[in-house]
GROMACS .gro file of C-alpha atoms in nm:
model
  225
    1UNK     CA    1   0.072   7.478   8.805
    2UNK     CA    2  -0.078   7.404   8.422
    3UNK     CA    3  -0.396   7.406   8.644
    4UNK     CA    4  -0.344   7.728   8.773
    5UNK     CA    5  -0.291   7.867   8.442
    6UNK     CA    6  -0.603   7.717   8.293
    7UNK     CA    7  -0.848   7.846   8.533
    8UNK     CA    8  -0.675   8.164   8.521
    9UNK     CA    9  -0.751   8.117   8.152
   10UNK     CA   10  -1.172   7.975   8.220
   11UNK     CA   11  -1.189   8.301   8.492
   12UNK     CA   12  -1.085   8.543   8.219
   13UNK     CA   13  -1.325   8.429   7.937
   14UNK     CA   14  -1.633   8.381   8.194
   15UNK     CA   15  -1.529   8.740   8.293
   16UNK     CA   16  -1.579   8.897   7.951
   17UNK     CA   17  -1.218   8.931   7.812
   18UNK     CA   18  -1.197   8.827   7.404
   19UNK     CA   19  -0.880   8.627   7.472
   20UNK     CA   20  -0.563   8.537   7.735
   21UNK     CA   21  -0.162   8.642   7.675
   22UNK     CA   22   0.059   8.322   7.787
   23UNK     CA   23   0.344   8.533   7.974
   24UNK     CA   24   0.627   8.342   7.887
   25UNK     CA   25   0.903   8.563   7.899
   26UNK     CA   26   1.176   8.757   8.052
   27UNK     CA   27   1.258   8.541   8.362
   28UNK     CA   28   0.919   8.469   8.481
   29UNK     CA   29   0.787   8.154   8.579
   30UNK     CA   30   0.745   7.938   8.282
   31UNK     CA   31   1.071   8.154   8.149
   32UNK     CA   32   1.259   7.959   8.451
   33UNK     CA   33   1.164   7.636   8.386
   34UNK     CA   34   1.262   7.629   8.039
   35UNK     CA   35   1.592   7.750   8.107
   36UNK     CA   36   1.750   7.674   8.412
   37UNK     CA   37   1.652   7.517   8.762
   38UNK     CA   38   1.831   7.708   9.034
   39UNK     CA   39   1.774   7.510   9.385
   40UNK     CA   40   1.972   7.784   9.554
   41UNK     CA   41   2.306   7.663   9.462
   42UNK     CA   42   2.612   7.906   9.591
   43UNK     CA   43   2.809   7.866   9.285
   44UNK     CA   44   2.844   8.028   8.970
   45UNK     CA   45   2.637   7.758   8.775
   46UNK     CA   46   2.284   7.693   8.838
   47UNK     CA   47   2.141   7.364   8.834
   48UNK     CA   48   2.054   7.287   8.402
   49UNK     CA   49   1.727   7.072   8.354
   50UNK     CA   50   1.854   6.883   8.072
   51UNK     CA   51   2.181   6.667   8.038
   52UNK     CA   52   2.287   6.837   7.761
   53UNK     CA   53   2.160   6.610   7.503
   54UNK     CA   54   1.908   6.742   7.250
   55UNK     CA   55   1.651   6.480   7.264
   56UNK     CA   56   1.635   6.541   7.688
   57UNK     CA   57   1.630   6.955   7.581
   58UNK     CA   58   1.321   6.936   7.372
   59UNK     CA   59   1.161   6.683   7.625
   60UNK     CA   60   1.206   6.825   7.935
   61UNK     CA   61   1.318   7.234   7.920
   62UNK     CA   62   1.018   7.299   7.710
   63UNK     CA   63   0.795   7.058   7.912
   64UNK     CA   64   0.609   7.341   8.162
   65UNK     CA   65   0.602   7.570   7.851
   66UNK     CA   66   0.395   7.340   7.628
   67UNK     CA   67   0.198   7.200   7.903
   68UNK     CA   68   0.097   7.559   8.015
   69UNK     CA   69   0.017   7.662   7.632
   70UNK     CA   70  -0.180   7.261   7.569
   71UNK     CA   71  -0.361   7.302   7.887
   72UNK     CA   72  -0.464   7.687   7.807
   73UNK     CA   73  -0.598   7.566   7.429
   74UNK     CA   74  -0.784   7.298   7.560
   75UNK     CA   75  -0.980   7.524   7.832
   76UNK     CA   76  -1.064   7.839   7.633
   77UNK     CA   77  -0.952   7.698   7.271
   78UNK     CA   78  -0.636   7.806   7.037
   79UNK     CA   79  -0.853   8.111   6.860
   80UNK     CA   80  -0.857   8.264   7.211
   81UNK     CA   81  -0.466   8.183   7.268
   82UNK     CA   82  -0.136   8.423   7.253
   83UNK     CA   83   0.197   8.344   7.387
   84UNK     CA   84   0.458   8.606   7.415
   85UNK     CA   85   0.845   8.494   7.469
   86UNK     CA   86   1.180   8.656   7.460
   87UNK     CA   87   1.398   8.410   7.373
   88UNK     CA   88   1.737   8.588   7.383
   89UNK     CA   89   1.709   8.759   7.704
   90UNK     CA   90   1.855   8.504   7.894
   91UNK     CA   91   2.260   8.631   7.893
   92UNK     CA   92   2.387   8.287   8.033
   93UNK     CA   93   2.299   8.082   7.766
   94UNK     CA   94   2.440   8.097   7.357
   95UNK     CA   95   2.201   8.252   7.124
   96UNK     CA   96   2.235   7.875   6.917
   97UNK     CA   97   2.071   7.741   7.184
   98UNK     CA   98   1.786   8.017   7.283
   99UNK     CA   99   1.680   7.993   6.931
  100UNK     CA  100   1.652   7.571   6.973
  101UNK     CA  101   1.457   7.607   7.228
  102UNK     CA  102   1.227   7.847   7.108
  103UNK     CA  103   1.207   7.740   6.762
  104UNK     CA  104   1.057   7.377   6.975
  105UNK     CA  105   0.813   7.615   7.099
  106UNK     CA  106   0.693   7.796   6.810
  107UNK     CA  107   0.659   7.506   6.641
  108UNK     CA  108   0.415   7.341   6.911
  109UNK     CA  109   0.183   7.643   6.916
  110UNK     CA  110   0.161   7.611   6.524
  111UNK     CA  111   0.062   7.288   6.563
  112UNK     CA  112  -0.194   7.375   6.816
  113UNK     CA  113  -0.329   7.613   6.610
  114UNK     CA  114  -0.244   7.920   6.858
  115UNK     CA  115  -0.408   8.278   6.766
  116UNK     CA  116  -0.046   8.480   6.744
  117UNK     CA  117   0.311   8.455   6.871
  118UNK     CA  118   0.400   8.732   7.025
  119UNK     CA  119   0.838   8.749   7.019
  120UNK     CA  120   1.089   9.022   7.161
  121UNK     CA  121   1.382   9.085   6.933
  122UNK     CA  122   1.754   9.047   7.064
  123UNK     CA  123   1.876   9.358   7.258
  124UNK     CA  124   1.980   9.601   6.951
  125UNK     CA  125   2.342   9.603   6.885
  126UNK     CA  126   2.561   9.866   6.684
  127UNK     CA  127   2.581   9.826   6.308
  128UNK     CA  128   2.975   9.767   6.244
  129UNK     CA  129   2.948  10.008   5.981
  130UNK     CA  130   2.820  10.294   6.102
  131UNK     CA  131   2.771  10.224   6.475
  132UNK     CA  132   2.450  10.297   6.450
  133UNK     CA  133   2.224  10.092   6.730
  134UNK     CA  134   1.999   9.840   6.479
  135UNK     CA  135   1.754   9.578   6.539
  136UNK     CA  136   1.919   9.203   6.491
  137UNK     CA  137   1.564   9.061   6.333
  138UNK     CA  138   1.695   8.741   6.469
  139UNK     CA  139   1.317   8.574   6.450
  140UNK     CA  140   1.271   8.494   6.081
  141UNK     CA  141   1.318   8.114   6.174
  142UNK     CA  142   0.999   8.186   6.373
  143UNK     CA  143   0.821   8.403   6.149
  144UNK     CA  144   0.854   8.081   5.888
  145UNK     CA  145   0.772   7.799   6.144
  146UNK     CA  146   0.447   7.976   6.296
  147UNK     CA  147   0.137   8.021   6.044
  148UNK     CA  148  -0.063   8.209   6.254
  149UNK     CA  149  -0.030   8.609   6.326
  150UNK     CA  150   0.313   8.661   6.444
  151UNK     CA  151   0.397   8.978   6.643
  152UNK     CA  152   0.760   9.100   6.706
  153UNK     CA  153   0.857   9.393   6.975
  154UNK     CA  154   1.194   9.541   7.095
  155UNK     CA  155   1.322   9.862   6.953
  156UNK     CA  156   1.095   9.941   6.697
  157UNK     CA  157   1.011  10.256   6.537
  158UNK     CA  158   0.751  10.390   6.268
  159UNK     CA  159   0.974  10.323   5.987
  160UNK     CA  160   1.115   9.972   6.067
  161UNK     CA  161   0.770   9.888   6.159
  162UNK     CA  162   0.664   9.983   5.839
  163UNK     CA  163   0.947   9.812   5.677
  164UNK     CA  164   0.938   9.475   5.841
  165UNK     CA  165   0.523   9.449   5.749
  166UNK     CA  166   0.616   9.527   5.422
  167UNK     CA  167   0.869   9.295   5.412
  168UNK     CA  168   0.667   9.002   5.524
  169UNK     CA  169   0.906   8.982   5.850
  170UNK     CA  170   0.581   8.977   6.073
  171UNK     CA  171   0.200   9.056   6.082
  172UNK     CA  172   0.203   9.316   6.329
  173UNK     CA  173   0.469   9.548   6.567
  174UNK     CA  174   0.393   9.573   6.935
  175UNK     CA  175   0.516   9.916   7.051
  176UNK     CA  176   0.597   9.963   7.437
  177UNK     CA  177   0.839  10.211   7.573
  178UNK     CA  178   0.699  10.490   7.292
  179UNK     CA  179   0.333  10.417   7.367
  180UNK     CA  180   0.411  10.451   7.738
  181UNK     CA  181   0.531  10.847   7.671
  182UNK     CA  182   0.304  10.860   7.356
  183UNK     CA  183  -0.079  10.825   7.448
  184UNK     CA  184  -0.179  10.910   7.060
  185UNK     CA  185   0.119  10.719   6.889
  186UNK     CA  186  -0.121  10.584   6.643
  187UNK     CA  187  -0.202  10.979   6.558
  188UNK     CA  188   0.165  11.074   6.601
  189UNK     CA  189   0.268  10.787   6.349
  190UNK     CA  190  -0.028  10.904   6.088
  191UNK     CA  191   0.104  11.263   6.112
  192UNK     CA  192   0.465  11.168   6.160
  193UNK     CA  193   0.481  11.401   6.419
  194UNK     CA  194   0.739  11.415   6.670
  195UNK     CA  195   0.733  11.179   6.992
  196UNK     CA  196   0.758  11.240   7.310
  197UNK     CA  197   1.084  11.086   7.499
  198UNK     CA  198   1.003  10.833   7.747
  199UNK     CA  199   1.150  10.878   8.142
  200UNK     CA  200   1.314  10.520   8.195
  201UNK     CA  201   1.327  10.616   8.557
  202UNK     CA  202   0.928  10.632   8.604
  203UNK     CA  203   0.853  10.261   8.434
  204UNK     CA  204   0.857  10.048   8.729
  205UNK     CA  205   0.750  10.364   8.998
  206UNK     CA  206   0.496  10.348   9.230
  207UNK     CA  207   0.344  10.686   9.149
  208UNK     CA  208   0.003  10.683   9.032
  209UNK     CA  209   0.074  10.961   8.813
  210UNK     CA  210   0.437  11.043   8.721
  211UNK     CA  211   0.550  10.854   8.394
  212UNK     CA  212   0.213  10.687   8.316
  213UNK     CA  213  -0.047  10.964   8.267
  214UNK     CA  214   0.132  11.299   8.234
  215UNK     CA  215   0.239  11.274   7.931
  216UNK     CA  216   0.092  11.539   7.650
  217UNK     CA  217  -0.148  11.424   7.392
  218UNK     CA  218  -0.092  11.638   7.019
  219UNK     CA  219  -0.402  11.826   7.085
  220UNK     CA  220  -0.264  11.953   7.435
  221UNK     CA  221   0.141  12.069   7.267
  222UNK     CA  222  -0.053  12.263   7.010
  223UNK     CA  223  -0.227  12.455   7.273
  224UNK     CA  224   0.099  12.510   7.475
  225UNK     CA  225   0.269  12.665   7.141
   0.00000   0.00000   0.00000
């Protein structure tokens, strides 16, 4: 498999592309590994990799993750190397752990000398004052632990993007849902115009069209009006 990976990597590079994204996230393949082994158990409770011990987590959860990411460097080299990960999507393990595991991570592809780290916040959650749906900013432990660019997504808008930059939180904001339905967010963020809302329903659809091209530059709502 770390074979697979690296001349997916070689393919990429020979085919003209500046760099490769390790997807590490949200349930996919390396995402498995370093959580959970299911063998197609009936009950409740998949199959856990480790024992339980620390020592055994580090050693063996991470081990396809850090293999994958070694394996990548070494083909193409670490200046050609991003990782994204999403730590806390996983709901059937504690956030404690999550953030172990991830922190292990991080702290291998600093060592490496990988380009960025590309990390999704936590779900957002409502602020117990106000109930107002806010961004955890749960990833300052890897912000500090990884010295090369650092990226965060999930639930970002232009001002807490701004914010967080200025803050030193991370080097750059990935936007996704809002670029979807915005195909000039950059403009719309200079301007501060108004965005479009994204259709949830049309992310995953097989229509060439609906929810991925249809939706109205600046230039095109100011002709409309």
């Amino acid at each position: 498999m770390v074979m697979d990976f690296r001349v997916a990597a070689r393919n990429a590079i020979r085919a003209g592309f500046d760099g490769v994204e390790i997807h590490a996230p949200n349930g996919l393949l390396i995402n498995q590994f370093w959580w959970f082994l299911d063998i197609g158990r009936v009950d409740s409770q998949p199959l856990r990799l480790d024992n339980g011990s620390s020592s055994s987590r580090d050693n063996r959860c991470c081990r396809l993750a850090t293999d994958v990411v070694a394996g990548v460097v070494d083909e193409v080299g670490a200046h050609r190397v991003g990782v994204r990960l999403s730590p806390f999507a996983a709901s059937y393990t504690d956030d404690a752990d999550a953030e172990a595991k991830a922190l292990h991570l991080v702290e291998f592809m600093d060592m490496l000398g990988v380009l960025y780290c590309h990390v999704v916040e936590p779900r957002m959650c409502a602020d117990g004052d106000h109930g107002k749906l806010v961004i955890p900013h749960r990833l300052a432990s890897f912000t500090k632990a990884f010295r090369g660019t650092f990226i965060v997504n999930g639930g970002y808008d232009r001002e807490e993007g701004d914010r967080v930059i200025r803050d030193g939180y991370a080097d750059l904001v990935l936007y996704g849902r809002l670029f979807v339905a915005n195909p000039d967010l950059p403009e719309r963020f200079r301007k501060n115009a108004d965005l479009n809302k994204y259709d949830r329903s049309t992310f995953d659809t097989s229509d060439p069209v609906a929810g991925y091209t249809d939706y109205p530059f600046l230039t095109q709502e100011t002709q409309v009006a």
